[in-house]
Amino acid sequence: MPGLDTILRFGAQLDIRPILTGNGSDDDLNERAVASYIAKYVTKPDVAGITVNRPIHDAVTISVLPVTDHARTLIRTCWTLGGRPEHKALNLRRWAHQLGYRGHIASKSRAYSTTYTALRAAREQHRRNHNDQEDMHDDAADAITDKHWTYAGTGHTAGQAMFADAIADDLQAARDAAREAGGRP
């Protein structure tokens, strides 16, 4: 949690309420309210420009991310706070790409949906039922089953490799430009 001397800014809006521990009243800004605010952004994978799907390894990368300015500010704040000794244990830099949220961003609520445990159990039961039914069918003898696997290769096709290399070159050029413009490496 930021100390009393920490100033967090996200654009022109100003919220000077201190972040309190515990639940507090509806007017208080507590840890849960801040976590809810962050979760609002982290759990919107269908909205482009909110978070990125890979960890960030340096501050320069933040300036060239394909995200909105607001998301970039949130990510940069997470990165900056993660560099402070008092927040080192939170691993904020490792999770800056998800605004510091270390959980599974598509988690299920037990009250409104199902859990991953229940989904895994249902899949396992389906596989068991399916395998038992396969043994009982005689028409499965007509099916051709190829049990011999061969290694087909790994990586990109030649065309995909060309595009991947071009994208990597563009990203490196953007990082170099940001570094030359005064960004931190």
mmCIF file of C-alpha atoms in Angstrom:
data_model
loop_
_atom_site.group_PDB
_atom_site.id
_atom_site.type_symbol
_atom_site.label_atom_id
_atom_site.label_comp_id
_atom_site.label_asym_id
_atom_site.label_seq_id
_atom_site.Cartn_x
_atom_site.Cartn_y
_atom_site.Cartn_z
ATOM 1 C CA MET A 1 0.000 0.000 0.000
ATOM 2 C CA PRO A 2 1.461 3.413 -0.896
ATOM 3 C CA GLY A 3 2.765 5.487 1.995
ATOM 4 C CA LEU A 4 1.319 8.854 2.954
ATOM 5 C CA ASP A 5 3.986 10.599 0.880
ATOM 6 C CA THR A 6 3.060 8.761 -2.331
ATOM 7 C CA ILE A 7 1.140 10.746 -4.945
ATOM 8 C CA LEU A 8 -0.736 8.794 -7.596
ATOM 9 C CA ARG A 9 -2.102 10.690 -10.597
ATOM 10 C CA PHE A 10 -4.172 9.510 -13.537
ATOM 11 C CA GLY A 11 -4.853 12.513 -15.748
ATOM 12 C CA ALA A 12 -6.763 15.670 -14.796
ATOM 13 C CA GLN A 13 -9.112 14.070 -12.275
ATOM 14 C CA LEU A 14 -8.193 14.386 -8.629
ATOM 15 C CA ASP A 15 -9.235 12.096 -5.786
ATOM 16 C CA ILE A 16 -7.570 13.104 -2.528
ATOM 17 C CA ARG A 17 -9.143 10.487 -0.277
ATOM 18 C CA PRO A 18 -6.611 8.261 1.500
ATOM 19 C CA ILE A 19 -6.743 4.527 0.790
ATOM 20 C CA LEU A 20 -7.823 2.916 4.055
ATOM 21 C CA THR A 21 -7.442 -0.657 5.227
ATOM 22 C CA GLY A 22 -10.595 -2.622 5.960
ATOM 23 C CA ASN A 23 -14.094 -1.950 4.643
ATOM 24 C CA GLY A 24 -14.811 1.548 5.982
ATOM 25 C CA SER A 25 -17.914 3.461 4.933
ATOM 26 C CA ASP A 26 -19.234 3.966 1.400
ATOM 27 C CA ASP A 27 -17.497 7.355 1.194
ATOM 28 C CA ASP A 28 -14.094 5.924 2.169
ATOM 29 C CA LEU A 29 -11.637 4.750 -0.447
ATOM 30 C CA ASN A 30 -10.568 1.340 0.819
ATOM 31 C CA GLU A 31 -8.369 -1.444 -0.492
ATOM 32 C CA ARG A 32 -11.418 -3.285 -1.862
ATOM 33 C CA ALA A 33 -12.564 -0.244 -3.847
ATOM 34 C CA VAL A 34 -9.107 0.172 -5.391
ATOM 35 C CA ALA A 35 -8.947 -3.546 -6.216
ATOM 36 C CA SER A 36 -12.410 -3.328 -7.800
ATOM 37 C CA TYR A 37 -11.274 -0.369 -9.907
ATOM 38 C CA ILE A 38 -8.239 -2.292 -11.150
ATOM 39 C CA ALA A 39 -10.318 -5.454 -11.723
ATOM 40 C CA LYS A 40 -12.732 -3.439 -13.855
ATOM 41 C CA TYR A 41 -9.932 -2.897 -16.358
ATOM 42 C CA VAL A 42 -8.090 -6.189 -16.012
ATOM 43 C CA THR A 43 -11.173 -8.334 -16.639
ATOM 44 C CA LYS A 44 -12.079 -6.643 -19.938
ATOM 45 C CA PRO A 45 -10.063 -8.665 -22.448
ATOM 46 C CA ASP A 46 -12.590 -7.890 -25.168
ATOM 47 C CA VAL A 47 -11.874 -4.161 -24.925
ATOM 48 C CA ALA A 48 -8.744 -3.339 -26.900
ATOM 49 C CA GLY A 49 -6.073 -1.233 -25.256
ATOM 50 C CA ILE A 50 -6.604 -2.113 -21.599
ATOM 51 C CA THR A 51 -3.927 -4.678 -20.743
ATOM 52 C CA VAL A 52 -1.300 -6.650 -22.632
ATOM 53 C CA ASN A 53 -0.817 -10.405 -22.661
ATOM 54 C CA ARG A 54 2.906 -10.521 -21.913
ATOM 55 C CA PRO A 55 5.032 -9.299 -18.992
ATOM 56 C CA ILE A 56 6.916 -6.032 -19.403
ATOM 57 C CA HIS A 57 10.683 -6.158 -18.951
ATOM 58 C CA ASP A 58 11.663 -2.489 -19.059
ATOM 59 C CA ALA A 59 10.109 0.952 -18.656
ATOM 60 C CA VAL A 60 10.771 1.926 -22.285
ATOM 61 C CA THR A 61 8.434 -0.805 -23.488
ATOM 62 C CA ILE A 62 5.528 0.864 -21.674
ATOM 63 C CA SER A 63 5.736 3.904 -23.956
ATOM 64 C CA VAL A 64 5.232 1.780 -27.098
ATOM 65 C CA LEU A 65 2.505 -0.574 -25.853
ATOM 66 C CA PRO A 66 -0.657 -0.763 -27.988
ATOM 67 C CA VAL A 67 -2.897 0.421 -25.129
ATOM 68 C CA THR A 68 -4.925 3.518 -24.312
ATOM 69 C CA ASP A 69 -3.220 6.465 -22.608
ATOM 70 C CA HIS A 70 -5.178 5.734 -19.426
ATOM 71 C CA ALA A 71 -4.059 2.091 -19.398
ATOM 72 C CA ARG A 72 -0.469 3.170 -20.142
ATOM 73 C CA THR A 73 -0.598 5.468 -17.099
ATOM 74 C CA LEU A 74 -1.933 2.649 -14.908
ATOM 75 C CA ILE A 75 0.754 0.255 -16.174
ATOM 76 C CA ARG A 76 3.493 2.868 -15.693
ATOM 77 C CA THR A 77 2.271 3.589 -12.143
ATOM 78 C CA CYS A 78 2.315 -0.124 -11.353
ATOM 79 C CA TRP A 79 5.856 -0.378 -12.771
ATOM 80 C CA THR A 80 7.029 2.658 -10.777
ATOM 81 C CA LEU A 81 5.510 1.443 -7.505
ATOM 82 C CA GLY A 82 7.035 -1.990 -8.126
ATOM 83 C CA GLY A 83 10.496 -0.420 -8.163
ATOM 84 C CA ARG A 84 10.118 0.936 -4.653
ATOM 85 C CA PRO A 85 11.655 -1.142 -1.851
ATOM 86 C CA GLU A 86 8.494 -1.037 0.290
ATOM 87 C CA HIS A 87 6.478 -2.658 -2.522
ATOM 88 C CA LYS A 88 9.081 -5.191 -3.709
ATOM 89 C CA ALA A 89 7.223 -8.137 -2.134
ATOM 90 C CA LEU A 90 4.128 -7.400 -4.247
ATOM 91 C CA ASN A 91 5.968 -8.219 -7.518
ATOM 92 C CA LEU A 92 4.200 -5.312 -9.202
ATOM 93 C CA ARG A 93 6.713 -5.090 -12.033
ATOM 94 C CA ARG A 94 6.213 -8.738 -12.914
ATOM 95 C CA TRP A 95 2.458 -8.139 -13.141
ATOM 96 C CA ALA A 96 2.434 -4.571 -14.500
ATOM 97 C CA HIS A 97 1.000 -5.822 -17.807
ATOM 98 C CA GLN A 98 -2.134 -6.822 -15.835
ATOM 99 C CA LEU A 99 -2.111 -3.638 -13.729
ATOM 100 C CA GLY A 100 -0.532 -5.501 -10.815
ATOM 101 C CA TYR A 101 -3.300 -8.082 -10.615
ATOM 102 C CA ARG A 102 -1.718 -11.493 -10.079
ATOM 103 C CA GLY A 103 -4.883 -13.576 -10.279
ATOM 104 C CA HIS A 104 -6.513 -15.294 -13.201
ATOM 105 C CA ILE A 105 -8.209 -12.487 -15.106
ATOM 106 C CA ALA A 106 -11.092 -14.650 -16.235
ATOM 107 C CA SER A 107 -11.989 -16.154 -12.892
ATOM 108 C CA LYS A 108 -15.487 -17.349 -12.187
ATOM 109 C CA SER A 109 -17.723 -16.202 -9.378
ATOM 110 C CA ARG A 110 -19.247 -19.020 -7.345
ATOM 111 C CA ALA A 111 -22.329 -16.918 -6.733
ATOM 112 C CA TYR A 112 -23.074 -16.069 -10.371
ATOM 113 C CA SER A 113 -21.324 -18.742 -12.413
ATOM 114 C CA THR A 114 -19.326 -21.904 -11.899
ATOM 115 C CA THR A 115 -15.781 -22.579 -10.758
ATOM 116 C CA TYR A 116 -12.850 -23.901 -12.719
ATOM 117 C CA THR A 117 -12.821 -26.919 -10.395
ATOM 118 C CA ALA A 118 -16.410 -27.709 -11.384
ATOM 119 C CA LEU A 119 -15.593 -27.234 -15.081
ATOM 120 C CA ARG A 120 -12.571 -29.559 -14.840
ATOM 121 C CA ALA A 121 -14.670 -32.179 -13.037
ATOM 122 C CA ALA A 122 -17.386 -31.957 -15.717
ATOM 123 C CA ARG A 123 -14.803 -32.347 -18.510
ATOM 124 C CA GLU A 124 -13.254 -35.325 -16.754
ATOM 125 C CA GLN A 125 -16.669 -36.964 -16.315
ATOM 126 C CA HIS A 126 -17.484 -36.306 -19.974
ATOM 127 C CA ARG A 127 -14.236 -37.964 -21.053
ATOM 128 C CA ARG A 128 -14.981 -40.972 -18.835
ATOM 129 C CA ASN A 129 -18.504 -41.293 -20.247
ATOM 130 C CA HIS A 130 -17.235 -40.844 -23.787
ATOM 131 C CA ASN A 131 -14.515 -43.479 -23.384
ATOM 132 C CA ASP A 132 -16.970 -45.974 -21.841
ATOM 133 C CA GLN A 133 -19.443 -45.407 -24.682
ATOM 134 C CA GLU A 134 -16.744 -45.852 -27.343
ATOM 135 C CA ASP A 135 -15.981 -49.347 -26.036
ATOM 136 C CA MET A 136 -19.670 -50.311 -26.311
ATOM 137 C CA HIS A 137 -20.151 -49.265 -29.986
ATOM 138 C CA ASP A 138 -19.491 -51.799 -32.721
ATOM 139 C CA ASP A 139 -19.450 -49.169 -35.468
ATOM 140 C CA ALA A 140 -16.188 -47.864 -34.048
ATOM 141 C CA ALA A 141 -14.485 -50.831 -35.719
ATOM 142 C CA ASP A 142 -15.125 -49.155 -39.087
ATOM 143 C CA ALA A 143 -13.303 -46.019 -38.031
ATOM 144 C CA ILE A 144 -9.738 -45.509 -39.213
ATOM 145 C CA THR A 145 -7.483 -44.510 -36.356
ATOM 146 C CA ASP A 146 -3.928 -43.359 -37.017
ATOM 147 C CA LYS A 147 -1.885 -43.941 -33.895
ATOM 148 C CA HIS A 148 1.449 -43.029 -35.442
ATOM 149 C CA TRP A 149 2.476 -39.440 -34.843
ATOM 150 C CA THR A 150 5.283 -37.744 -36.706
ATOM 151 C CA TYR A 151 7.062 -34.510 -35.971
ATOM 152 C CA ALA A 152 5.860 -31.851 -38.394
ATOM 153 C CA GLY A 153 8.086 -29.028 -37.196
ATOM 154 C CA THR A 154 7.886 -26.040 -34.937
ATOM 155 C CA GLY A 155 7.704 -22.309 -35.323
ATOM 156 C CA HIS A 156 6.419 -20.203 -38.178
ATOM 157 C CA THR A 157 6.005 -20.985 -41.828
ATOM 158 C CA ALA A 158 8.316 -18.993 -44.108
ATOM 159 C CA GLY A 159 5.608 -16.352 -44.656
ATOM 160 C CA GLN A 160 4.753 -16.120 -40.965
ATOM 161 C CA ALA A 161 8.449 -15.815 -40.098
ATOM 162 C CA MET A 162 8.752 -12.862 -42.471
ATOM 163 C CA PHE A 163 5.874 -11.055 -40.743
ATOM 164 C CA ALA A 164 7.170 -11.958 -37.263
ATOM 165 C CA ASP A 165 10.624 -10.579 -38.123
ATOM 166 C CA ALA A 166 9.111 -7.360 -39.489
ATOM 167 C CA ILE A 167 7.027 -6.898 -36.330
ATOM 168 C CA ALA A 168 10.077 -7.552 -34.125
ATOM 169 C CA ASP A 169 12.079 -4.982 -36.118
ATOM 170 C CA ASP A 170 9.270 -2.416 -35.761
ATOM 171 C CA LEU A 171 9.077 -2.983 -31.996
ATOM 172 C CA GLN A 172 12.848 -2.634 -31.615
ATOM 173 C CA ALA A 173 12.823 0.570 -33.673
ATOM 174 C CA ALA A 174 10.037 1.955 -31.462
ATOM 175 C CA ARG A 175 12.011 1.064 -28.321
ATOM 176 C CA ASP A 176 15.147 2.706 -29.744
ATOM 177 C CA ALA A 177 13.177 5.835 -30.680
ATOM 178 C CA ALA A 178 11.634 6.026 -27.210
ATOM 179 C CA ARG A 179 15.060 5.590 -25.606
ATOM 180 C CA GLU A 180 16.549 8.364 -27.792
ATOM 181 C CA ALA A 181 13.587 10.627 -26.984
ATOM 182 C CA GLY A 182 14.499 10.515 -23.305
ATOM 183 C CA GLY A 183 12.688 7.424 -22.039
ATOM 184 C CA ARG A 184 14.404 5.240 -19.495
ATOM 185 C CA PRO A 185 15.887 1.950 -20.812
#
